[in-house]
Coordinates of N, CA and C in Angstrom, one line a residue:
M1 N 43.6 -0.8 -8.4 CA 43.4 0.7 -8.4 C 44.1 1.5 -7.3
G2 N 44.3 2.6 -7.5 CA 45.4 3.2 -6.4 C 44.3 4.0 -5.8
T3 N 44.5 4.4 -4.3 CA 43.9 5.4 -3.7 C 44.5 6.7 -3.7
S4 N 43.6 7.6 -4.1 CA 44.1 9.0 -4.0 C 43.9 9.5 -2.5
S5 N 44.6 10.4 -2.1 CA 44.2 11.0 -1.0 C 44.1 12.5 -1.2
R6 N 42.9 13.2 -0.2 CA 42.5 14.4 -0.5 C 42.9 15.2 0.7
T7 N 43.0 16.4 0.6 CA 43.4 17.1 1.4 C 42.1 17.7 2.4
P8 N 42.3 18.1 3.4 CA 40.8 18.6 4.0 C 40.2 19.7 3.2
H9 N 41.0 20.7 2.8 CA 40.5 21.7 1.9 C 39.6 21.0 0.8
E10 N 40.5 20.1 0.1 CA 39.8 19.5 -1.3 C 38.6 19.0 -0.7
L11 N 38.3 18.1 0.4 CA 37.2 17.5 0.7 C 36.1 18.6 1.4
R12 N 36.2 19.8 1.8 CA 35.3 20.8 2.0 C 35.0 21.4 0.9
V13 N 35.8 21.6 -0.2 CA 35.3 22.1 -1.4 C 34.3 21.1 -2.3
F14 N 35.0 19.8 -2.0 CA 33.9 18.6 -2.9 C 32.6 18.8 -2.3
F15 N 32.5 18.6 -0.7 CA 31.2 18.6 0.0 C 30.4 19.8 -0.8
V16 N 30.9 21.2 -0.4 CA 30.2 22.2 -0.7 C 29.6 22.1 -2.3
L17 N 30.3 21.5 -3.3 CA 30.0 21.6 -4.6 C 28.6 20.6 -4.6
I18 N 28.9 19.4 -3.8 CA 27.8 18.5 -4.0 C 26.3 19.1 -3.1
L19 N 26.7 19.9 -2.3 CA 25.6 20.4 -1.5 C 24.8 21.6 -2.7
L20 N 25.5 22.2 -3.3 CA 25.4 23.4 -4.2 C 24.3 22.6 -5.3
T21 N 24.8 21.3 -5.7 CA 24.1 21.2 -7.0 C 23.0 20.0 -6.7
S22 N 23.0 19.9 -5.5 CA 22.0 18.4 -5.2 C 20.6 19.3 -5.3
P23 N 19.6 18.4 -5.4 CA 18.2 18.9 -5.7 C 17.7 19.7 -4.6
L24 N 18.3 19.3 -3.3 CA 17.9 19.9 -2.0 C 18.4 21.4 -2.0
A25 N 19.3 21.9 -2.6 CA 19.7 23.5 -2.7 C 18.8 24.2 -3.5
A26 N 17.7 23.8 -4.3 CA 16.8 24.5 -5.0 C 15.5 24.6 -4.4
L27 N 15.3 23.9 -3.0 CA 14.1 23.9 -2.4 C 13.9 25.4 -1.8
P28 N 12.6 25.9 -1.9 CA 12.4 27.2 -1.2 C 12.7 26.8 0.5
S29 N 13.0 27.9 1.1 CA 13.0 28.0 2.4 C 12.7 29.3 3.1
P30 N 12.1 29.4 4.3 CA 11.9 30.6 4.8 C 13.0 31.7 4.9
T31 N 14.4 31.2 4.5 CA 15.4 32.1 4.8 C 15.7 32.6 3.5
N32 N 15.0 32.2 2.3 CA 15.4 33.0 1.0 C 14.7 34.4 1.0
S33 N 15.6 35.3 0.6 CA 15.0 36.7 0.5 C 14.1 37.0 -0.3
T34 N 14.2 36.2 -1.4 CA 13.1 36.3 -2.8 C 12.5 34.8 -3.1
P35 N 11.3 34.6 -2.8 CA 10.8 33.2 -3.1 C 10.5 33.0 -4.5
N36 N 11.8 32.9 -5.4 CA 11.7 32.5 -6.9 C 10.9 31.4 -7.2
G37 N 10.1 31.5 -8.1 CA 9.4 30.3 -8.6 C 7.9 29.9 -7.8
L38 N 8.0 30.7 -6.7 CA 6.6 30.3 -6.1 C 5.5 31.4 -6.4
C39 N 5.6 32.5 -6.8 CA 4.8 33.4 -7.4 C 5.0 33.7 -8.9
A40 N 4.1 34.2 -9.5 CA 4.2 34.4 -10.9 C 5.1 35.8 -10.9
P41 N 5.4 35.9 -12.3 CA 6.3 37.2 -12.4 C 5.7 38.5 -12.1
G42 N 4.5 38.7 -12.5 CA 3.9 40.0 -12.3 C 3.3 40.3 -11.0
D43 N 3.6 39.6 -10.0 CA 3.2 39.3 -8.4 C 4.1 40.6 -7.9
N44 N 3.5 41.3 -6.8 CA 4.1 42.3 -6.2 C 5.0 41.5 -5.2
P45 N 6.5 41.7 -5.3 CA 7.5 40.8 -4.5 C 7.0 41.0 -3.0
A46 N 6.6 42.0 -2.5 CA 6.4 42.3 -0.9 C 5.2 41.4 -0.5
D47 N 4.4 41.3 -1.4 CA 2.9 40.5 -1.0 C 3.4 39.0 -1.4
C48 N 4.3 38.6 -2.3 CA 4.7 37.3 -2.6 C 5.4 36.9 -1.2
H49 N 6.4 37.5 -1.0 CA 7.2 37.1 0.1 C 6.4 37.1 1.6
A50 N 5.5 37.9 1.8 CA 4.6 37.9 3.1 C 3.5 36.7 2.8
L51 N 3.2 36.4 1.9 CA 2.5 35.3 1.8 C 3.3 33.6 1.7
C52 N 4.5 33.8 1.2 CA 5.0 32.6 1.1 C 5.5 32.5 2.8
E53 N 6.0 33.6 3.5 CA 6.3 33.4 5.2 C 5.2 33.0 5.6
L54 N 3.9 33.1 5.4 CA 2.8 32.5 6.2 C 2.7 31.2 5.7
F55 N 2.9 30.7 4.5 CA 3.0 29.4 4.1 C 3.8 28.5 4.8
W56 N 5.2 29.1 4.8 CA 6.2 28.3 5.8 C 5.8 28.2 7.2
A57 N 5.4 29.6 7.6 CA 5.1 29.5 9.2 C 4.0 28.6 9.7
T58 N 3.3 28.1 8.7 CA 2.2 27.3 9.2 C 2.3 26.0 8.6
G59 N 3.7 25.5 8.6 CA 3.9 24.2 7.9 C 3.8 23.7 6.5
S60 N 3.8 25.0 5.7 CA 3.4 24.5 4.3 C 2.3 23.8 3.8
K61 N 1.3 24.0 4.6 CA 0.0 23.1 4.4 C -1.2 23.9 3.9
I62 N -0.8 24.7 3.3 CA -2.1 25.7 2.8 C -2.5 25.2 1.2
P63 N -3.4 24.8 1.1 CA -3.3 24.3 -0.4 C -3.7 25.2 -1.3
G64 N -3.0 25.1 -2.5 CA -3.2 26.1 -3.5 C -2.4 27.4 -3.4
F65 N -1.3 27.2 -2.4 CA -0.3 28.3 -2.1 C 1.1 28.1 -2.6
A66 N 1.7 29.1 -3.0 CA 3.3 28.8 -3.3 C 3.6 27.6 -4.5
N67 N 2.4 27.8 -5.4 CA 2.8 27.0 -6.6 C 3.2 27.5 -7.7
G68 N 3.8 28.6 -7.9 CA 4.3 29.3 -9.0 C 3.0 30.2 -9.9
S69 N 1.9 30.0 -9.6 CA 0.8 30.9 -10.2 C 0.6 32.1 -9.5
A70 N -0.1 32.9 -10.2 CA -0.5 34.2 -9.6 C -0.9 34.2 -8.3
L71 N -0.3 35.1 -7.4 CA -1.1 35.1 -6.0 C -2.6 35.2 -6.0
C72 N -3.0 36.0 -6.9 CA -4.7 36.2 -6.8 C -5.5 35.0 -7.4
G73 N -4.8 34.0 -7.4 CA -5.4 32.7 -7.8 C -5.3 31.8 -6.7
W74 N -4.4 32.0 -5.8 CA -4.0 31.2 -4.5 C -5.4 31.0 -3.8
T75 N -5.4 30.0 -2.8 CA -6.7 30.0 -2.3 C -6.8 31.0 -1.1
G76 N -8.0 31.6 -1.0 CA -8.3 32.5 0.0 C -7.6 33.8 -0.3
V77 N -7.0 34.0 -1.3 CA -6.4 35.4 -1.5 C -7.1 36.3 -2.5
F78 N -7.3 37.3 -2.4 CA -8.3 38.1 -3.2 C -7.3 39.6 -3.4
C79 N -7.5 40.3 -4.8 CA -6.7 41.3 -5.1 C -7.5 42.5 -5.7
D80 N -6.7 43.4 -5.9 CA -7.2 44.3 -6.7 C -6.8 44.5 -8.1
S81 N -7.1 45.4 -8.9 CA -6.6 45.4 -10.4 C -5.1 45.7 -10.4
T82 N -4.3 45.9 -9.4 CA -2.9 46.5 -9.6 C -2.1 45.5 -9.8
P83 N -2.0 44.4 -9.4 CA -2.7 43.5 -8.6 C -1.8 43.4 -7.1
R84 N -2.5 44.1 -6.1 CA -2.2 43.9 -4.7 C -3.0 43.0 -4.1
V85 N -2.5 42.4 -3.0 CA -3.5 41.7 -2.1 C -4.3 42.5 -1.0
T86 N -5.7 42.2 -1.2 CA -6.6 43.2 -0.5 C -7.2 42.5 0.5
A87 N -7.3 41.1 0.6 CA -7.8 40.2 1.4 C -7.4 38.8 1.5
L88 N -7.3 38.2 2.6 CA -6.8 37.1 2.8 C -7.6 36.5 3.7
D89 N -8.6 35.2 3.4 CA -9.4 34.6 4.1 C -9.0 33.2 4.2
L90 N -8.5 32.8 5.1 CA -7.8 31.4 5.6 C -8.6 30.8 7.0
A91 N -9.9 31.4 7.1 CA -10.5 30.9 8.3 C -10.9 29.3 8.1
N92 N -11.0 28.4 9.2 CA -11.4 27.1 9.1 C -10.7 26.6 8.3
N93 N -9.1 26.7 8.1 CA -8.5 25.7 7.3 C -7.4 24.8 7.9
G94 N -7.6 24.6 9.5 CA -6.8 23.7 10.1 C -5.4 24.2 10.2
L95 N -5.0 25.3 10.0 CA -3.8 26.0 10.0 C -3.3 26.0 11.3
S96 N -1.9 25.4 11.7 CA -1.2 25.7 12.8 C 0.2 26.3 12.6
G97 N 0.7 26.6 13.6 CA 2.2 27.5 13.2 C 1.6 28.7 13.9
T98 N 2.6 29.7 13.4 CA 2.6 31.2 14.0 C 2.2 32.1 13.0
V99 N 1.7 33.4 13.2 CA 1.5 34.3 12.3 C 2.7 35.2 12.2
P100 N 3.1 35.2 10.9 CA 4.6 35.7 10.5 C 4.2 37.4 10.6
D101 N 5.2 38.0 11.1 CA 5.4 39.6 11.1 C 5.3 40.0 9.7
S102 N 5.7 39.2 8.5 CA 5.8 39.9 7.2 C 4.3 40.1 6.9
L103 N 3.4 39.7 7.4 CA 1.9 40.1 6.8 C 1.8 41.5 7.0
G104 N 2.6 42.1 7.9 CA 2.4 43.5 8.2 C 2.9 44.3 6.7
S105 N 3.5 43.7 5.7 CA 3.7 44.3 4.7 C 2.9 44.2 3.5
L106 N 1.8 43.8 3.9 CA 0.6 43.7 2.8 C -0.1 45.0 2.8
A107 N 0.6 46.0 2.1 CA 0.3 47.4 2.2 C -1.1 47.7 1.8
A108 N -1.8 46.9 1.0 CA -3.1 47.0 0.4 C -4.1 46.1 1.3
L109 N -3.8 45.5 2.3 CA -4.7 44.7 2.8 C -5.9 45.3 3.5
Q110 N -7.0 44.6 3.2 CA -8.1 45.5 3.9 C -9.0 44.6 4.8
S111 N -8.8 43.1 4.7 CA -9.3 42.1 5.7 C -8.3 41.1 5.6
L112 N -8.1 40.6 6.9 CA -7.3 39.4 7.3 C -8.0 38.6 8.2
D113 N -8.5 37.5 7.5 CA -9.3 36.4 8.4 C -8.5 35.0 8.7
L114 N -8.1 34.8 9.6 CA -7.4 33.7 10.2 C -8.1 32.9 11.4
D115 N -9.4 33.5 11.3 CA -10.2 32.9 12.3 C -10.4 31.3 12.3
S116 N -10.6 30.7 13.6 CA -10.9 29.3 13.7 C -9.8 28.4 13.0
N117 N -8.6 28.4 13.5 CA -7.4 27.6 13.2 C -7.1 27.3 14.3
S118 N -5.5 26.7 14.2 CA -4.8 26.4 15.6 C -3.6 27.2 15.6
L119 N -3.6 28.8 15.3 CA -2.4 29.3 15.2 C -2.0 29.7 16.8
S120 N -0.7 29.8 16.7 CA -0.3 30.0 18.2 C 1.0 31.2 18.1
G121 N 1.5 31.5 19.2 CA 2.4 32.5 19.2 C 1.6 33.9 19.6
T122 N 2.3 34.8 19.1 CA 1.8 36.2 19.5 C 1.0 36.9 18.3
V123 N 0.1 37.9 18.5 CA -0.3 38.8 17.5 C 0.8 39.7 17.1
P124 N 1.3 39.6 15.9 CA 2.4 40.5 15.4 C 2.2 41.9 15.5
D125 N 3.1 42.6 16.2 CA 3.0 44.0 16.5 C 2.9 44.6 15.0
S126 N 3.6 43.8 13.8 CA 3.5 44.7 12.5 C 2.3 44.7 12.1
L127 N 1.0 44.0 12.3 CA 0.0 44.3 11.8 C -0.5 45.6 12.0
G128 N 0.0 46.4 13.0 CA -0.5 47.7 13.3 C 0.0 48.7 12.1
S129 N 0.7 48.2 11.2 CA 1.3 49.0 10.0 C 0.4 49.0 8.9
L130 N -0.9 48.1 9.1 CA -1.8 47.9 7.8 C -2.6 49.0 7.8
A131 N -2.3 50.3 7.1 CA -3.3 51.1 7.2 C -4.6 50.9 6.4
A132 N -4.7 50.2 5.4 CA -6.0 50.1 4.9 C -6.7 48.8 5.6
L133 N -6.3 48.3 6.6 CA -7.0 47.4 7.2 C -8.5 47.8 8.0
Q134 N -9.7 47.0 7.2 CA -10.8 47.3 7.9 C -11.3 46.1 8.8
S135 N -11.0 44.9 8.5 CA -11.4 43.7 9.3 C -10.3 42.8 9.7
L136 N -10.1 42.6 10.9 CA -9.0 41.8 11.7 C -9.9 40.6 12.3
Y137 N -9.8 39.2 11.8 CA -10.5 38.2 12.5 C -9.3 37.3 12.8
L138 N -8.9 37.2 14.1 CA -8.0 36.3 14.5 C -8.7 35.1 15.5
A139 N -9.9 35.2 15.8 CA -10.5 34.8 17.2 C -10.4 33.1 16.8
T140 N -10.7 32.3 17.9 CA -10.5 30.9 18.1 C -9.2 30.3 17.4
N141 N -8.2 30.7 18.1 CA -6.9 30.3 17.9 C -6.4 30.0 19.1
A142 N -5.1 29.7 19.1 CA -4.4 29.8 20.4 C -3.3 30.7 20.7
L143 N -3.5 31.8 20.3 CA -2.6 33.1 20.3 C -2.6 33.2 21.6
S144 N -1.5 33.9 22.0 CA -1.0 34.1 23.4 C -0.2 35.7 23.7
G145 N 0.0 35.8 24.5 CA 0.8 37.2 24.6 C 0.0 38.3 24.8
T146 N 0.1 39.6 24.7 CA -0.7 40.8 24.8 C -1.3 41.1 23.5
V147 N -2.3 42.0 23.6 CA -3.0 42.5 22.3 C -2.0 43.8 22.1
P148 N -1.3 44.0 20.8 CA -0.6 44.9 20.6 C -1.1 46.4 20.6
D149 N -0.2 47.1 21.1 CA -0.6 48.7 21.1 C -0.7 49.2 19.8
S150 N 0.1 48.7 18.9 CA 0.0 49.0 17.5 C -1.3 49.1 16.6
L151 N -2.1 47.9 17.2 CA -3.5 47.9 16.6 C -4.2 49.1 16.7
G152 N -4.1 50.0 17.9 CA -4.6 51.3 17.9 C -4.4 52.3 16.8
S153 N -3.4 52.0 15.9 CA -3.2 52.8 14.9 C -3.7 52.6 13.5
L154 N -4.6 51.6 13.5 CA -5.5 51.1 12.3 C -6.7 52.2 12.3
A155 N -6.5 53.1 11.8 CA -7.9 54.2 11.7 C -8.8 53.6 10.8
A156 N -8.5 52.7 9.8 CA -9.6 52.1 9.2 C -10.4 51.1 9.6
L157 N -9.8 50.6 10.7 CA -10.4 49.2 11.2 C -11.6 49.2 12.0
Q158 N -12.7 48.5 11.2 CA -14.0 48.6 11.8 C -14.5 47.1 12.4
F159 N -13.8 45.8 12.4 CA -14.1 45.0 12.9 C -12.9 44.2 13.2
L160 N -12.5 44.1 14.8 CA -11.7 43.3 15.6 C -12.0 42.3 16.2
F161 N -11.9 41.1 15.7 CA -12.2 39.8 16.6 C -10.8 39.1 17.1
L162 N -10.9 39.3 18.3 CA -9.6 38.5 19.0 C -10.1 37.2 20.1
N163 N -11.4 37.3 20.3 CA -11.9 36.2 21.2 C -11.6 34.8 21.0
S164 N -11.8 34.1 22.4 CA -11.3 32.6 22.0 C -9.9 32.5 21.7
N165 N -9.0 33.3 22.5 CA -7.4 33.0 22.4 C -6.9 32.8 23.7
S166 N -5.8 32.8 24.0 CA -5.1 33.0 25.5 C -4.3 34.2 25.6
L167 N -5.0 35.1 24.9 CA -4.1 36.4 25.1 C -4.4 36.9 26.8
S168 N -3.5 37.9 27.1 CA -3.6 38.3 28.4 C -3.2 39.9 28.4
R169 N -3.6 40.5 29.5 CA -3.5 42.0 29.7 C -4.7 42.6 29.5
T170 N -4.6 43.8 30.1 CA -5.9 44.7 29.8 C -5.8 45.1 28.3
V171 N -6.9 45.6 27.9 CA -7.0 46.3 26.7 C -6.1 47.4 26.5
P172 N -5.4 47.3 25.7 CA -4.4 48.7 25.4 C -5.6 50.0 25.2
D173 N -4.9 51.1 25.7 CA -5.7 52.3 25.5 C -5.7 52.6 24.1
S174 N -4.7 52.4 23.3 CA -4.6 52.7 22.1 C -5.8 52.6 21.2
L175 N -6.5 51.1 21.6 CA -7.7 50.8 21.1 C -9.0 51.8 21.1
G176 N -8.8 52.4 22.0 CA -9.8 53.5 22.2 C -9.8 54.6 21.2
S177 N -8.6 54.7 20.3 CA -8.5 56.0 19.5 C -9.3 55.2 17.9
L178 N -9.7 54.1 18.1 CA -10.3 53.3 16.5 C -11.6 53.9 16.4
A179 N -11.8 55.2 16.0 CA -12.8 55.9 15.6 C -13.9 55.1 14.6
A180 N -13.2 54.3 13.7 CA -13.9 53.5 12.8 C -14.6 52.3 13.4
L181 N -14.1 51.6 14.3 CA -14.6 50.7 14.8 C -16.0 50.3 15.1
Q182 N -16.6 49.2 14.6 CA -18.0 48.8 14.9 C -18.3 47.7 15.6
S183 N -17.3 46.9 15.8 CA -17.2 45.6 16.4 C -15.9 45.2 17.0
L184 N -15.9 44.9 18.5 CA -14.8 44.4 18.9 C -15.3 43.4 19.9
Y185 N -14.7 42.2 19.7 CA -14.8 40.9 20.6 C -13.7 40.4 21.1
L186 N -13.9 40.6 22.5 CA -12.4 40.0 23.2 C -12.9 39.1 24.2
S187 N -14.1 38.5 24.1 CA -14.5 37.7 25.0 C -13.5 36.1 25.0
L188 N -13.7 35.6 26.2 CA -12.8 34.3 26.7 C -11.2 34.6 26.3
I189 N -10.8 35.7 26.4 CA -9.3 36.2 26.7 C -9.1 36.3 28.0
H190 N -7.9 36.3 28.3 CA -7.5 36.2 29.9 C -7.1 38.0 30.2
I191 N -7.9 38.9 30.1 CA -7.9 40.0 30.5 C -8.2 40.6 31.8

């Protein structure tokens, strides 16, 4: 048998072809712009992307998530008839990792409960864009940084629980404009 010599260019092309055809190339990753195959065809693409980002940001450990079925059947996900995600309840699920900015794109979200997990990082500023949000429960995690000023723009917000975190700074003045607010818990944060 003779040996054939390959040019560096041919070897690079060969290597790229192997990567593109390997099973690893088909795995979803946080850099995919559309999480194909992880949601059902009728799901809202923005909602699908936001929940898949949460799945990836928390180490892909949410049972019943990103399994190709309709979002409304995923663990802790509740939807309206359109179907848009209106509530996300993943309290006490042992989640670790961060809260992704993409949750701010869940336009119909009324309740976000990530209470009593081990989430770290900051409270995303993007949560201030959730105009329909009535309940935000992020208590008893390991969140740090400041309470975002943007939360003051949540006109429908009735319940805000940020207690038992490592948040710092004084309470933003913007929270004073939350006319619908009924309960505010900030105890055991470093203000």
